[in-house]
Short mmCIF file of C-alpha atoms and ligand atoms in Angstrom, two decimals:
data_model
loop_
_atom_site.label_atom_id
_atom_site.label_comp_id
_atom_site.label_asym_id
_atom_site.label_seq_id
_atom_site.Cartn_x
_atom_site.Cartn_y
_atom_site.Cartn_z
CA UNK A 3 31.31 2.22 7.14
CA UNK A 4 34.00 1.10 9.05
CA UNK A 5 33.17 -1.72 11.83
CA UNK A 6 35.81 -1.76 14.17
CA UNK A 7 34.58 -1.56 17.43
CA UNK A 8 31.82 -3.79 16.69
CA UNK A 9 34.40 -5.93 15.40
CA UNK A 10 36.27 -5.37 18.95
CA UNK A 11 33.19 -6.80 20.80
CA UNK A 12 32.14 -9.61 19.15
CA UNK A 13 36.03 -10.94 19.85
CA UNK A 14 35.73 -10.22 23.55
CA UNK A 15 31.92 -11.91 23.04
CA UNK A 16 32.83 -14.88 21.41
CA UNK A 17 35.31 -15.92 24.19
CA UNK A 18 32.64 -15.60 27.00
CA UNK A 19 28.91 -15.53 25.19
CA UNK A 20 28.34 -19.20 22.98
CA UNK A 21 28.43 -18.01 19.20
CA UNK A 22 29.19 -14.27 20.73
CA UNK A 23 25.38 -14.17 20.72
CA UNK A 24 22.58 -14.73 22.71
CA UNK A 25 19.87 -15.60 20.51
CA UNK A 26 21.40 -17.22 16.98
CA UNK A 27 19.60 -14.88 14.20
CA UNK A 28 21.95 -12.28 15.69
CA UNK A 29 25.06 -14.11 14.50
CA UNK A 30 25.24 -12.03 10.96
CA UNK A 31 28.55 -12.72 8.97
CA UNK A 32 31.01 -11.68 9.18
CA UNK A 33 30.64 -9.98 12.68
CA UNK A 34 27.19 -8.79 13.94
CA UNK A 35 27.39 -4.46 14.05
CA UNK A 36 26.73 -3.96 18.33
CA UNK A 37 24.01 -1.36 19.46
CA UNK A 38 24.92 0.94 20.95
CA UNK A 39 21.49 2.80 20.85
CA UNK A 40 18.11 3.60 19.23
CA UNK A 41 16.97 6.16 17.88
CA UNK A 42 13.34 6.83 16.44
CA UNK A 43 13.28 4.19 14.15
CA UNK A 44 16.62 3.99 13.70
CA UNK A 45 19.29 2.23 15.44
CA UNK A 46 23.29 3.32 15.56
CA UNK A 47 26.03 1.24 15.99
CA UNK A 48 28.83 1.08 18.42
CA UNK A 49 31.09 2.68 15.66
CA UNK A 50 28.57 5.36 15.15
CA UNK A 51 27.11 4.36 11.99
CA UNK A 52 23.40 4.90 11.50
CA UNK A 53 20.48 2.12 10.20
CA UNK A 54 16.98 2.50 9.36
CA UNK A 55 15.97 -0.11 11.63
CA UNK A 56 12.96 -2.68 9.88
CA UNK A 57 14.28 -5.37 12.28
CA UNK A 58 12.53 -3.93 15.63
CA UNK A 59 14.10 -6.02 17.78
CA UNK A 60 11.94 -9.01 15.65
CA UNK A 61 8.65 -7.48 16.18
CA UNK A 62 7.77 -5.55 19.92
CA UNK A 63 9.25 -3.10 18.80
CA UNK A 64 5.91 -1.47 17.73
CA UNK A 65 6.84 2.13 18.20
CA UNK A 66 10.42 2.33 17.58
CA UNK A 67 13.09 3.38 19.88
CA UNK A 68 11.00 6.06 21.54
CA UNK A 69 8.26 4.48 23.42
CA UNK A 70 5.31 7.25 23.31
CA UNK A 71 5.71 9.18 27.02
CA UNK A 72 3.37 7.36 28.89
CA UNK A 73 4.77 3.76 28.34
CA UNK A 74 8.00 5.12 29.77
CA UNK A 75 6.40 6.84 32.58
CA UNK A 76 4.96 4.20 33.66
CA UNK A 77 8.34 1.70 32.89
CA UNK A 78 10.04 4.26 35.62
CA UNK A 79 6.76 4.57 37.83
CA UNK A 80 6.95 0.33 38.15
CA UNK A 81 10.90 0.04 38.46
CA UNK A 82 10.58 3.04 40.86
CA UNK A 83 8.09 1.05 43.14
CA UNK A 84 9.28 -2.84 43.14
CA UNK A 85 10.25 -3.80 40.88
CA UNK A 86 8.30 -7.49 41.07
CA UNK A 87 7.54 -8.67 44.36
CA UNK A 88 6.25 -12.55 44.24
CA UNK A 89 2.76 -11.36 44.86
CA UNK A 90 0.14 -10.00 42.01
CA UNK A 91 -0.31 -6.33 41.35
CA UNK A 92 -3.28 -4.42 39.61
CA UNK A 93 -1.68 -4.04 36.25
CA UNK A 94 -1.54 -7.34 35.50
CA UNK A 95 -5.17 -7.00 35.62
CA UNK A 96 -5.54 -4.35 33.82
CA UNK A 97 -3.45 -5.49 31.52
CA UNK A 98 -5.84 -9.19 31.72
CA UNK A 99 -8.29 -6.91 31.03
CA UNK A 100 -7.22 -4.71 28.14
CA UNK A 101 -6.73 -7.88 25.99
CA UNK A 102 -9.74 -10.01 26.79
CA UNK A 103 -11.87 -6.78 26.25
CA UNK A 104 -10.18 -6.69 22.95
CA UNK A 105 -9.41 -10.08 21.73
CA UNK A 106 -12.09 -12.53 19.84
CA UNK A 107 -10.77 -15.65 21.47
CA UNK A 108 -9.58 -14.71 24.46
CA UNK A 109 -11.92 -14.30 28.26
CA UNK A 110 -9.11 -15.16 30.36
CA UNK A 111 -5.48 -14.95 30.25
CA UNK A 112 -2.06 -16.26 32.00
CA UNK A 113 1.09 -13.82 31.58
CA UNK A 114 4.32 -15.92 31.04
CA UNK A 115 8.24 -14.15 30.00
CA UNK A 116 8.50 -15.75 26.39
CA UNK A 117 6.92 -16.86 23.10
CA UNK A 118 8.28 -20.02 23.93
CA UNK A 119 6.75 -20.55 27.37
CA UNK A 120 3.41 -19.51 25.97
CA UNK A 121 3.56 -21.99 23.20
CA UNK A 122 4.81 -24.33 25.62
CA UNK A 123 2.32 -24.13 28.08
CA UNK A 124 -0.51 -23.90 25.19
CA UNK A 125 0.46 -27.05 23.95
CA UNK A 126 0.59 -29.42 27.36
CA UNK A 127 -3.66 -27.21 28.55
CA UNK A 128 -4.51 -28.92 25.01
CA UNK A 129 -3.44 -32.06 25.94
CA UNK A 130 -4.54 -31.67 29.18
CA UNK A 131 -7.94 -30.78 28.25
CA UNK A 132 -8.47 -33.19 25.38
CA UNK A 133 -6.63 -36.50 26.74
CA UNK A 134 -4.34 -36.96 23.37
CA UNK A 135 -0.72 -36.16 23.07
CA UNK A 136 -0.06 -35.22 19.12
CA UNK A 137 -0.13 -32.35 17.71
CA UNK A 138 -0.38 -31.02 13.96
CA UNK A 139 1.65 -28.25 12.82
CA UNK A 140 2.84 -26.12 10.21
CA UNK A 141 5.88 -26.55 7.83
CA UNK A 142 8.41 -23.78 8.57
CA UNK A 143 5.75 -22.87 11.03
CA UNK A 144 8.05 -20.98 14.90
CA UNK A 145 6.88 -21.61 17.69
CA UNK A 146 10.02 -20.84 19.95
CA UNK A 147 12.51 -23.11 21.29
CA UNK A 148 10.28 -25.59 22.22
CA UNK A 149 10.78 -29.80 22.25
CA UNK A 150 7.19 -30.13 20.92
CA UNK A 151 7.70 -28.30 18.12
CA UNK A 152 11.77 -28.33 16.89
CA UNK A 153 10.60 -31.16 14.45
CA UNK A 154 11.58 -31.58 10.69
CA UNK A 155 9.53 -34.05 7.76
CA UNK A 156 5.94 -34.62 6.76
CA UNK A 157 3.88 -37.27 8.14
CA UNK A 158 4.84 -40.20 8.86
CA UNK A 159 8.43 -39.17 9.39
CA UNK A 160 9.33 -37.40 11.94
CA UNK A 161 12.10 -35.96 13.39
CA UNK A 162 13.85 -33.54 15.78
CA UNK A 163 14.77 -30.95 13.98
CA UNK A 164 18.13 -30.77 16.72
CA UNK A 165 20.07 -32.43 18.44
CA UNK A 166 19.39 -32.70 22.50
CA UNK A 167 15.76 -33.40 21.83
CA UNK A 168 14.68 -37.50 22.38
CA UNK A 169 12.69 -39.30 18.92
CA UNK A 170 9.65 -39.39 21.28
CA UNK A 171 8.68 -36.01 21.65
CA UNK A 172 8.73 -35.87 17.53
CA UNK A 173 6.23 -39.00 17.89
CA UNK A 174 3.70 -37.00 18.99
CA UNK A 175 3.88 -34.21 15.98
CA UNK A 176 2.30 -34.28 13.09
CA UNK A 177 4.12 -31.45 10.47
CA UNK A 178 1.91 -30.92 7.42
CA UNK A 179 2.10 -28.27 4.55
CA UNK A 180 0.48 -24.75 5.46
CA UNK A 181 -2.31 -23.96 2.94
CA UNK A 182 -2.31 -27.80 2.38
CA UNK A 183 -6.35 -28.91 3.10
CA UNK A 184 -5.73 -32.31 1.88
CA UNK A 185 -2.81 -33.22 3.97
CA UNK A 186 -4.64 -31.77 6.75
CA UNK A 187 -7.87 -33.93 6.57
CA UNK A 188 -5.97 -37.27 5.71
CA UNK A 189 -4.30 -36.52 9.03
CA UNK A 190 -7.49 -36.27 11.00
CA UNK A 191 -8.73 -39.08 9.04
CA UNK A 192 -6.04 -41.12 10.68
CA UNK A 193 -5.43 -39.71 13.79
CA UNK A 194 -8.29 -37.77 14.48
CA UNK A 195 -8.60 -39.53 17.64
CA UNK A 196 -5.55 -38.98 19.01
CA UNK A 197 -4.60 -35.13 17.99
CA UNK A 198 -4.90 -32.51 20.80
CA UNK A 199 -3.82 -30.24 18.82
CA UNK A 200 -3.66 -27.74 15.64
CA UNK A 201 -0.99 -25.23 16.03
CA UNK A 202 -0.25 -22.63 13.44
CA UNK A 203 0.84 -19.38 13.20
CA UNK A 204 -2.35 -17.52 11.14
CA UNK A 205 -0.25 -16.00 8.80
CA UNK A 206 3.55 -17.83 9.04
CA UNK A 207 5.82 -15.16 9.82
CA UNK A 208 9.38 -17.20 10.46
CA UNK A 209 9.42 -18.67 7.12
CA UNK A 210 9.38 -15.43 5.65
CA UNK A 211 5.63 -14.57 5.53
CA UNK A 212 3.30 -16.57 3.85
CA UNK A 213 0.04 -15.30 3.77
CA UNK A 214 -3.38 -18.01 4.58
CA UNK A 215 -5.45 -18.60 1.05
CA UNK A 216 -9.14 -18.20 1.89
CA UNK A 217 -10.64 -20.09 3.79
CA UNK A 218 -7.66 -22.00 4.96
CA UNK A 219 -8.04 -21.09 9.04
CA UNK A 220 -11.49 -21.88 8.74
CA UNK A 221 -11.46 -25.15 7.33
CA UNK A 222 -8.86 -25.86 10.46
CA UNK A 223 -11.69 -24.15 12.77
CA UNK A 224 -13.54 -26.72 10.99
CA UNK A 225 -11.60 -29.44 11.03
CA UNK A 226 -10.33 -29.39 14.64
CA UNK A 227 -14.03 -29.40 15.57
CA UNK A 228 -15.56 -31.99 14.24
CA UNK A 229 -13.05 -34.57 16.18
CA UNK A 230 -13.03 -32.62 19.54
CA UNK A 231 -9.42 -30.94 18.39
CA UNK A 232 -8.54 -27.88 19.81
CA UNK A 233 -7.23 -24.68 17.37
CA UNK A 234 -4.06 -22.69 18.49
CA UNK A 235 -3.02 -19.85 17.09
CA UNK A 236 0.27 -18.90 17.70
CA UNK A 237 0.06 -15.19 17.51
CA UNK A 238 3.41 -14.32 18.75
CA UNK A 239 4.71 -12.22 15.91
CA UNK A 240 0.72 -11.32 14.37
CA UNK A 241 -0.18 -10.26 17.78
CA UNK A 242 -1.17 -6.60 18.13
CA UNK A 243 0.30 -6.78 14.95
CA UNK A 244 -1.53 -7.63 12.49
CA UNK A 245 -5.33 -6.87 12.65
CA UNK A 246 -4.42 -4.10 15.01
CA UNK A 247 -6.21 -4.50 18.43
CA UNK A 248 -7.97 -7.77 17.36
CA UNK A 249 -4.92 -9.27 15.99
CA UNK A 250 -4.35 -11.78 13.27
CA UNK A 251 -7.98 -13.41 14.65
CA UNK A 252 -9.70 -10.98 14.23
CA UNK A 253 -8.96 -9.65 10.17
CA UNK A 254 -9.22 -13.37 9.27
CA UNK A 255 -12.53 -13.59 11.10
CA UNK A 256 -11.48 -16.99 13.12
CA UNK A 257 -11.62 -18.00 16.65
CA UNK A 258 -9.01 -20.36 17.94
CA UNK A 259 -9.34 -21.89 21.02
CA UNK A 260 -6.51 -21.14 21.90
CA UNK A 261 -4.30 -18.01 21.55
CA UNK A 262 -0.13 -17.42 22.19
CA UNK A 263 1.24 -13.71 22.50
CA UNK A 264 4.66 -12.81 22.86
CA UNK A 265 6.73 -9.67 21.37
CA UNK A 266 4.51 -6.59 21.81
CA UNK A 267 1.88 -7.43 24.44
CA UNK A 268 5.32 -6.54 26.54
CA UNK A 269 5.99 -3.10 25.20
CA UNK A 270 9.22 -4.17 24.71
CA UNK A 271 10.41 -5.85 27.70
CA UNK A 272 10.23 -10.03 28.11
CA UNK A 273 6.89 -11.68 27.74
CA UNK A 274 4.23 -14.44 27.03
CA UNK A 275 1.18 -14.76 27.33
CA UNK A 276 -1.68 -17.54 26.79
CA UNK A 277 -5.65 -16.52 26.50
CA UNK A 278 -8.41 -18.66 25.50
CA UNK A 279 -11.80 -19.10 27.28
CA UNK A 280 -12.10 -19.38 30.62
CA UNK A 281 -13.00 -23.15 30.40
CA UNK A 282 -9.78 -23.97 29.41
CA UNK A 283 -6.91 -21.50 30.76
CA UNK A 284 -8.47 -22.03 34.10
CA UNK A 285 -7.35 -25.38 33.99
CA UNK A 286 -3.88 -23.91 34.68
CA UNK A 287 -2.12 -24.24 37.97
CA UNK A 288 -3.50 -23.02 40.95
CA UNK A 289 -7.11 -23.40 39.94
CA UNK A 290 -7.01 -26.06 37.67
CA UNK A 291 -4.53 -29.00 37.88
CA UNK A 292 -2.49 -28.40 34.56
CA UNK A 293 1.17 -27.03 36.04
CA UNK A 294 2.12 -23.71 35.32
CA UNK A 295 3.94 -21.34 37.24
CA UNK A 296 7.34 -18.50 36.26
CA UNK A 297 8.82 -16.07 39.49
CA UNK A 298 8.53 -13.18 36.91
CA UNK A 299 5.71 -14.06 34.83
CA UNK A 300 3.28 -10.84 35.22
CA UNK A 301 5.96 -8.86 36.24
CA UNK A 302 5.38 -5.36 36.52
CA UNK A 303 7.76 -3.53 35.04
CA UNK A 304 6.51 -5.38 31.67
CA UNK A 305 2.79 -5.27 32.38
CA UNK A 306 3.22 -1.41 32.57
CA UNK A 307 4.96 -0.91 29.67
CA UNK A 308 2.58 -3.64 27.48
CA UNK A 309 -0.08 -2.11 28.95
CA UNK A 310 0.54 0.97 27.69
CA UNK A 311 1.51 0.35 24.86
CA UNK A 312 -1.57 -0.84 24.00
CA UNK A 313 -3.65 1.82 25.11
CA UNK A 314 -1.42 4.56 23.40
CA UNK A 315 -2.72 1.97 20.41
CA UNK A 316 -6.00 1.95 21.12
CA UNK A 317 -6.39 6.07 21.59
CA UNK A 318 -4.16 6.75 18.02
CA UNK A 319 -3.31 6.56 14.90
CA UNK A 320 -1.11 3.97 15.30
CA UNK A 321 -1.98 1.18 12.71
CA UNK A 322 -3.28 3.22 10.46
CA UNK A 323 0.37 4.98 10.25
CA UNK A 324 2.34 1.90 10.12
CA UNK A 325 0.15 -0.35 7.60
CA UNK A 326 -0.35 3.07 5.10
CA UNK A 327 3.68 3.08 5.36
CA UNK A 328 3.73 -0.90 5.02
CA UNK A 329 1.52 -0.60 2.06
CA UNK A 330 3.99 2.29 0.67
CA UNK A 331 6.56 0.03 1.21
CA UNK A 332 5.42 -2.90 -0.18
CA UNK A 333 4.16 -1.47 -3.39
CA UNK A 334 7.52 0.32 -3.80
CA UNK A 335 9.14 -2.57 -3.60
CA UNK A 336 7.16 -4.71 -5.75
CA UNK A 337 7.21 -2.01 -8.55
CA UNK A 338 11.84 -1.79 -8.37
CA UNK A 339 11.12 -5.92 -8.75
CA UNK A 340 9.45 -5.73 -11.52
CA UNK A 341 11.96 -3.60 -13.31
CA UNK A 342 15.04 -5.13 -11.34
CA UNK A 343 14.05 -8.75 -10.70
CA UNK A 344 10.97 -10.21 -11.71
CA UNK A 345 11.35 -13.66 -10.08
CA UNK A 346 11.91 -12.00 -6.88
CA UNK A 347 8.41 -11.38 -4.66
CA UNK A 348 7.84 -9.05 -2.25
CA UNK A 349 5.63 -10.40 0.69
CA UNK A 350 3.37 -9.05 3.95
CA UNK A 351 0.62 -7.42 5.32
CA UNK A 352 -0.60 -4.68 7.91
CA UNK A 353 3.17 -3.46 9.02
CA UNK A 354 4.73 -6.69 8.24
CA UNK A 355 7.17 -6.81 5.56
CA UNK A 356 9.69 -8.76 3.50
CA UNK A 357 10.90 -9.49 -0.01
CA UNK A 358 11.36 -12.96 -1.10
CA UNK A 359 14.38 -14.02 -3.44
CA UNK A 360 12.18 -16.94 -5.25
CA UNK A 361 13.49 -17.48 -8.43
CA UNK A 362 9.71 -17.35 -10.41
CA UNK A 363 8.28 -14.41 -9.17
CA UNK A 364 5.45 -16.67 -7.47
CA UNK A 365 4.30 -15.79 -4.19
CA UNK A 366 5.40 -18.83 -1.66
CA UNK A 367 2.02 -20.49 -0.49
CA UNK A 368 3.78 -22.70 2.25
CA UNK A 369 7.72 -23.56 4.11
CA UNK A 370 8.34 -25.82 1.02
CA UNK A 371 8.34 -22.84 -1.78
CA UNK A 372 10.12 -20.34 0.88
CA UNK A 373 13.17 -22.69 0.79
CA UNK A 374 13.41 -22.79 -2.81
CA UNK A 375 14.19 -19.34 -2.88
CA UNK A 376 18.18 -17.66 -2.59
CA UNK A 377 18.28 -17.65 0.67
CA UNK A 378 22.18 -17.39 0.44
CA UNK A 379 22.26 -14.76 -1.57
CA UNK A 380 19.75 -12.39 0.52
CA UNK A 381 22.36 -12.91 3.51
CA UNK A 382 25.52 -13.16 1.77
CA UNK A 383 24.89 -10.26 -0.95
CA UNK A 384 21.97 -8.48 -0.43
CA UNK A 385 21.67 -7.79 3.18
CA UNK A 386 24.91 -6.66 3.30
CA UNK A 387 24.33 -4.65 0.76
CA UNK A 388 21.18 -2.93 2.32
CA UNK A 389 23.28 -2.62 5.94
CA UNK A 390 25.92 -0.82 3.68
CA UNK A 391 23.12 1.89 2.64
CA UNK A 392 21.95 2.48 6.39
CA UNK A 393 18.89 -0.13 6.38
CA UNK A 394 18.62 -2.81 8.85
CA UNK A 395 16.66 -5.61 7.03
CA UNK A 396 16.54 -9.23 9.34
CA UNK A 397 19.46 -11.13 8.28
CA UNK A 398 18.37 -14.04 6.71
CA UNK A 399 14.98 -15.04 4.44
CA UNK A 400 13.25 -16.72 7.07
CA UNK A 401 12.68 -13.45 9.43
CA UNK A 402 9.97 -10.92 8.91
CA UNK A 403 10.46 -7.17 9.17
CA UNK A 404 8.35 -4.93 10.54
CA UNK A 405 7.38 -0.66 9.54
CA UNK A 406 7.08 0.78 13.59
CA UNK A 407 5.00 4.09 14.17
CA UNK A 408 8.54 5.64 14.32
CA UNK A 409 8.83 5.40 10.62
CA UNK A 410 8.58 8.26 8.30
CA UNK A 411 7.91 8.54 5.12
CA UNK A 412 11.76 10.26 4.32
CA UNK A 413 12.47 6.45 5.89
CA UNK A 414 10.73 4.30 3.49
CA UNK A 415 12.08 6.61 0.46
CA UNK A 416 15.88 6.22 1.11
CA UNK A 417 14.67 2.44 1.90
CA UNK A 418 13.67 2.49 -1.82
CA UNK A 419 16.64 4.08 -3.01
CA UNK A 420 18.44 1.31 -1.46
CA UNK A 421 16.66 -1.22 -2.57
CA UNK A 422 17.04 0.42 -5.87
CA UNK A 423 20.73 0.23 -5.32
CA UNK A 424 21.18 -2.96 -3.93
CA UNK A 425 19.18 -5.09 -5.74
C1 PLP B 524 5.66 -17.10 16.14
C2 PLP B 524 6.29 -17.53 17.50
N1 PLP B 524 6.20 -18.15 18.15
C3 PLP B 524 6.78 -17.99 19.57
C4 PLP B 524 7.92 -17.85 18.78
C5 PLP B 524 9.00 -17.98 20.30
O1 PLP B 524 8.68 -16.69 21.02
P1 PLP B 524 10.44 -15.95 22.29
O2 PLP B 524 11.29 -15.97 21.15
O3 PLP B 524 10.02 -15.22 22.88
O4 PLP B 524 10.38 -17.43 23.12
C6 PLP B 524 8.30 -16.81 17.86
C7 PLP B 524 9.31 -15.57 18.13
O5 PLP B 524 10.39 -15.81 18.36
C8 PLP B 524 8.00 -16.54 16.99
O6 PLP B 524 7.49 -15.55 16.16
N1 LIG B 525 12.45 -16.03 15.11
C1 LIG B 525 12.91 -15.78 16.34
C2 LIG B 525 11.36 -14.68 16.80
O1 LIG B 525 10.72 -14.30 15.64
C3 LIG B 525 13.75 -14.64 15.82
C4 LIG B 525 13.79 -13.99 17.20
C5 LIG B 525 14.73 -14.66 17.83
O2 LIG B 525 14.80 -15.95 18.28
O3 LIG B 525 16.00 -14.15 18.31
#
């Protein structure tokens, strides 16, 4: 495969964009391919190479690169009609009504512009509601580029995970191992009166894909209730991806106090949202006194795209299709691993999948298990091989991969062939 044009574009980009990209994960080695356009489940790069795409924009693209006709029509209509006003529009109300109708925890919602903004506001809301400062998060979990959650360590020894964040932020954050009831109980015994919220992805989706063990999410629900803390599910990735229109909270039957959304809920456009019981969410300004605001929040084009995205899923066999292909892919990869690399594991659910380069064939239960995997080998060898076989996977061991409605049985077969050869 030739990549001359991508290489040339990356050289140009390096002089004017930090690291040559606008989000860190895109800076694949030795240089990223630059995308010219999408086509169904595929992307075509600046040199004309075609790849089956499982990155899917890191999750938002439930339909691949050709959104259903009603989505495209709504986007065109709303861009032509404005595109935004600094005044409310009906489409924001319709989209909010849809989400409230389907997602168990949501009575009221505030739309924002990114998953990060959603989790920042959710934490602020939890702190304001409880009058407490501390939050419990999961080691290996990810909640975007927010100061309070970019931390590393364990209870009693927590530090910012990047330069530029004061230690005082980390003082209020307690990272615990996912799926470990004992540690979370100990943390609540010690700090229960100071904990505003436990915030977790219902499935860790930024550290491989780590499913909750039976009963773990319910334990978090019970323990937060017992101590007057809130439970926040960060469904930025899982929202409208896992568990269909009810999201992961519906699949696992555990209802949080607050849910954060992003990705799919914006139909491929920048978005975030904070949903929950009305008595919580209405504390945001202007109704309440927890400051929350944004020039682009509830942008009509995003709202229209997101709304038509979800409407289409409600009326068509979208989740059946993507989940079936997800099952086929996981089963196919699993067979290949059994044969060729039994020390590796395939993880995921619904339309999410990832091959973990574990060393013992054991499914990871938390972030520490995932970090023992052969992360370097994934990126430097396997990812490159798959790309050379025309399959675009997420470039590191930690990021999830997604099947879309545009993927076909033939895509899955070709992908499995590529796996066989690359492994
Ligand atoms: C679970 C989770 N929360 C929050 C975020 C942050 O979202 P965004 O990148 O839109 O700020 C992401 C992904 O980026 C995510 O996966
Ligand atoms: N891990 C991130 C979200 O899922 C990856 C997307 C990004 O930050 O560019």
